């Protein structure tokens, strides 16, 4: 495989709500990058994460420098969203016409929506606005992929697989195998590796279909 060409720094935002594994995903990504010889800075912002509050990780990648942890507004190269409305909320502040966004289309409805005090936009409305704000938008059914292996909590791993398939990202699937082996106990490692491959293959198929 030819060497991937990436911006320096490469700015990635991973976003979702509490309980979706946002922090684990950013830590795995950073670990894989460091093992490849990159410098990776990670910063998180999160609200009431145990109650489904917003969670956002900034990951900045460079071959030579350690950049500040916060990505400037509208300077994200890649956005990975674990929840549709959270993805759109982040895109409004950080995306530009060159940004690539991948997201899980399954909503995680906040309490206000569940009790009828607030409205949640349709998935089509979310996707349309994302397409207006970003250069490329890809839907990856990460929760469904994770459910197919019997572990719905591994949707974050499916999205990391999808992210790795993008040509801008300077890590390969084998790099994740190593860091996941260090992170997860043996009884769940094989399942997480399976979910990762499903996300990776789903993204590769979308890229191939749109060549």
Short mmCIF file of C-alpha atoms in Angstrom, two decimals:
data_model
loop_
_atom_site.label_atom_id
_atom_site.label_comp_id
_atom_site.label_asym_id
_atom_site.label_seq_id
_atom_site.Cartn_x
_atom_site.Cartn_y
_atom_site.Cartn_z
CA UNK A 1 0.00 0.00 0.00
CA UNK A 2 1.28 3.48 -0.87
CA UNK A 3 2.08 5.78 2.01
CA UNK A 4 -0.83 7.92 3.14
CA UNK A 5 -0.43 11.65 2.66
CA UNK A 6 -1.89 13.70 5.52
CA UNK A 7 -2.05 17.35 6.58
CA UNK A 8 0.27 18.38 9.39
CA UNK A 9 -1.29 18.84 11.83
CA UNK A 10 -4.19 16.51 11.09
CA UNK A 11 -7.16 17.64 13.18
CA UNK A 12 -9.71 14.99 14.21
CA UNK A 13 -12.74 15.50 16.43
CA UNK A 14 -14.51 12.51 17.98
CA UNK A 15 -17.90 13.36 19.47
CA UNK A 16 -20.94 11.77 21.04
CA UNK A 17 -22.72 11.56 24.37
CA UNK A 18 -21.69 10.06 27.68
CA UNK A 19 -21.56 6.30 27.75
CA UNK A 20 -20.76 5.80 24.05
CA UNK A 21 -17.04 5.17 24.53
CA UNK A 22 -15.79 8.47 23.14
CA UNK A 23 -12.80 8.68 25.48
CA UNK A 24 -11.75 5.08 24.85
CA UNK A 25 -11.88 5.70 21.10
CA UNK A 26 -9.67 8.77 21.28
CA UNK A 27 -7.19 6.99 23.54
CA UNK A 28 -6.95 4.03 21.15
CA UNK A 29 -6.40 6.36 18.21
CA UNK A 30 -3.71 8.33 20.01
CA UNK A 31 -1.95 5.15 21.15
CA UNK A 32 -1.91 3.72 17.63
CA UNK A 33 -0.48 6.98 16.30
CA UNK A 34 2.25 7.21 18.93
CA UNK A 35 3.34 3.65 18.18
CA UNK A 36 3.66 4.68 14.51
CA UNK A 37 6.02 7.50 15.46
CA UNK A 38 3.57 10.41 15.36
CA UNK A 39 3.04 13.05 17.97
CA UNK A 40 -0.58 13.06 19.13
CA UNK A 41 -2.19 15.52 21.53
CA UNK A 42 -5.63 14.76 22.93
CA UNK A 43 -8.03 17.01 24.79
CA UNK A 44 -11.55 16.22 25.99
CA UNK A 45 -14.51 18.35 26.88
CA UNK A 46 -17.54 16.74 28.43
CA UNK A 47 -20.65 17.65 30.34
CA UNK A 48 -22.73 15.38 32.52
CA UNK A 49 -21.32 12.29 30.81
CA UNK A 50 -23.05 9.81 33.09
CA UNK A 51 -26.39 11.39 32.19
CA UNK A 52 -25.85 11.42 28.45
CA UNK A 53 -24.14 14.81 28.24
CA UNK A 54 -22.04 15.89 25.28
CA UNK A 55 -18.53 14.48 25.00
CA UNK A 56 -15.94 15.74 22.52
CA UNK A 57 -12.30 14.77 21.99
CA UNK A 58 -9.81 16.80 19.98
CA UNK A 59 -6.97 14.74 18.50
CA UNK A 60 -4.15 16.61 16.75
CA UNK A 61 -1.53 14.64 14.85
CA UNK A 62 1.88 15.69 13.60
CA UNK A 63 5.16 14.12 12.54
CA UNK A 64 7.27 16.87 14.05
CA UNK A 65 5.45 19.12 16.56
CA UNK A 66 3.21 18.88 19.59
CA UNK A 67 0.30 21.18 18.85
CA UNK A 68 -2.08 22.69 21.38
CA UNK A 69 -4.93 20.36 22.22
CA UNK A 70 -7.78 22.55 20.99
CA UNK A 71 -8.59 22.57 17.29
CA UNK A 72 -9.48 26.08 16.03
CA UNK A 73 -13.04 26.63 14.90
CA UNK A 74 -13.79 25.41 11.37
CA UNK A 75 -10.37 23.72 11.13
CA UNK A 76 -11.31 20.06 11.61
CA UNK A 77 -10.15 17.76 8.84
CA UNK A 78 -12.16 14.80 10.14
CA UNK A 79 -15.19 14.50 12.42
CA UNK A 80 -16.27 11.14 13.84
CA UNK A 81 -19.76 11.25 15.34
CA UNK A 82 -21.29 8.60 17.58
CA UNK A 83 -24.68 10.36 17.59
CA UNK A 84 -26.31 12.29 14.69
CA UNK A 85 -27.34 15.53 16.42
CA UNK A 86 -24.07 15.73 18.35
CA UNK A 87 -22.23 15.30 15.05
CA UNK A 88 -24.16 18.19 13.54
CA UNK A 89 -23.62 20.36 16.60
CA UNK A 90 -19.86 19.88 16.34
CA UNK A 91 -19.86 20.36 12.57
CA UNK A 92 -21.51 23.76 12.98
CA UNK A 93 -18.50 24.93 14.98
CA UNK A 94 -15.60 22.99 13.48
CA UNK A 95 -16.35 21.81 9.94
CA UNK A 96 -15.50 23.46 6.63
CA UNK A 97 -16.03 22.57 2.99
CA UNK A 98 -13.01 20.24 3.07
CA UNK A 99 -14.02 18.34 6.22
CA UNK A 100 -14.80 14.62 6.02
CA UNK A 101 -17.44 13.46 8.50
CA UNK A 102 -18.43 9.92 9.38
CA UNK A 103 -21.27 9.24 11.78
CA UNK A 104 -23.56 6.59 13.21
CA UNK A 105 -27.12 7.45 12.12
CA UNK A 106 -28.76 5.92 15.20
CA UNK A 107 -30.05 8.69 17.53
CA UNK A 108 -29.48 8.73 21.26
CA UNK A 109 -32.45 10.85 22.32
CA UNK A 110 -31.90 13.27 25.21
CA UNK A 111 -34.31 13.32 28.12
CA UNK A 112 -36.08 16.44 26.87
CA UNK A 113 -37.02 14.66 23.66
CA UNK A 114 -38.09 11.50 25.45
CA UNK A 115 -40.52 13.38 27.72
CA UNK A 116 -41.84 15.54 24.90
CA UNK A 117 -40.33 18.87 25.95
CA UNK A 118 -38.00 19.15 22.95
CA UNK A 119 -37.96 18.08 19.32
CA UNK A 120 -35.31 16.05 17.54
CA UNK A 121 -34.75 16.77 13.83
CA UNK A 122 -35.21 14.02 11.27
CA UNK A 123 -32.14 12.10 10.18
CA UNK A 124 -32.59 13.54 6.70
CA UNK A 125 -32.49 17.08 8.07
CA UNK A 126 -29.31 16.27 10.00
CA UNK A 127 -27.67 14.67 6.98
CA UNK A 128 -28.68 17.51 4.64
CA UNK A 129 -27.12 20.13 6.89
CA UNK A 130 -23.98 18.06 7.36
CA UNK A 131 -23.65 17.82 3.58
CA UNK A 132 -24.04 21.60 3.31
CA UNK A 133 -21.27 22.18 5.86
CA UNK A 134 -18.79 19.40 5.01
CA UNK A 135 -16.96 18.17 1.96
CA UNK A 136 -17.76 14.47 2.46
CA UNK A 137 -20.33 12.83 4.72
CA UNK A 138 -20.46 9.07 5.32
CA UNK A 139 -23.05 7.14 7.33
CA UNK A 140 -21.68 4.07 9.09
CA UNK A 141 -24.29 1.95 10.95
CA UNK A 142 -21.87 1.38 13.79
CA UNK A 143 -24.44 0.37 16.40
CA UNK A 144 -25.98 -2.16 14.03
CA UNK A 145 -22.56 -3.56 13.20
CA UNK A 146 -21.76 -3.91 16.89
CA UNK A 147 -25.14 -5.54 17.58
CA UNK A 148 -24.41 -8.11 14.88
CA UNK A 149 -21.55 -9.38 17.06
CA UNK A 150 -23.62 -9.33 20.24
CA UNK A 151 -21.97 -6.24 21.77
CA UNK A 152 -23.83 -2.98 21.11
CA UNK A 153 -21.34 -1.11 23.29
CA UNK A 154 -18.62 -1.65 20.67
CA UNK A 155 -20.10 0.86 18.21
CA UNK A 156 -17.19 3.14 19.05
CA UNK A 157 -14.78 0.46 17.86
CA UNK A 158 -16.71 0.07 14.59
CA UNK A 159 -16.34 3.80 13.98
CA UNK A 160 -12.62 3.63 14.69
CA UNK A 161 -12.43 0.91 12.05
CA UNK A 162 -14.25 3.16 9.61
CA UNK A 163 -11.93 6.07 10.43
CA UNK A 164 -8.87 3.91 9.81
CA UNK A 165 -10.09 3.11 6.29
CA UNK A 166 -9.97 6.77 5.29
CA UNK A 167 -6.90 7.66 3.20
CA UNK A 168 -6.09 10.70 5.37
CA UNK A 169 -5.52 8.64 8.52
CA UNK A 170 -1.93 7.40 8.97
CA UNK A 171 -2.66 4.14 10.79
CA UNK A 172 -3.64 0.68 9.55
CA UNK A 173 -5.88 -2.04 10.94
CA UNK A 174 -2.83 -3.98 12.19
CA UNK A 175 -1.82 -0.99 14.32
CA UNK A 176 -5.16 -1.18 16.13
CA UNK A 177 -4.74 -4.90 16.71
CA UNK A 178 -1.68 -4.12 18.80
CA UNK A 179 -3.19 -1.35 20.88
CA UNK A 180 -6.45 -3.22 21.44
CA UNK A 181 -4.47 -6.25 22.62
CA UNK A 182 -2.86 -3.98 25.21
CA UNK A 183 -6.16 -2.38 26.22
CA UNK A 184 -8.79 -5.15 26.31
CA UNK A 185 -8.87 -8.44 28.22
CA UNK A 186 -8.76 -11.56 26.11
CA UNK A 187 -12.44 -12.39 26.60
CA UNK A 188 -13.55 -9.23 24.75
CA UNK A 189 -10.54 -8.65 22.50
CA UNK A 190 -11.66 -10.94 19.68
CA UNK A 191 -15.13 -9.38 19.64
CA UNK A 192 -13.72 -5.85 19.47
CA UNK A 193 -11.38 -6.88 16.66
CA UNK A 194 -14.35 -8.32 14.76
CA UNK A 195 -16.34 -5.10 15.18
CA UNK A 196 -13.34 -3.03 14.09
CA UNK A 197 -13.05 -5.03 10.87
CA UNK A 198 -16.77 -4.62 10.16
CA UNK A 199 -16.46 -0.84 10.45
CA UNK A 200 -13.31 -0.82 8.35
CA UNK A 201 -14.92 -2.89 5.59
CA UNK A 202 -18.10 -0.80 5.62
CA UNK A 203 -16.06 2.35 5.01
CA UNK A 204 -13.97 0.71 2.32
CA UNK A 205 -17.13 -0.37 0.50
CA UNK A 206 -18.53 3.16 0.58
CA UNK A 207 -15.26 4.59 -0.75
CA UNK A 208 -15.16 2.01 -3.53
CA UNK A 209 -18.76 2.70 -4.52
CA UNK A 210 -18.06 6.42 -4.79
CA UNK A 211 -14.77 6.31 -6.68
#
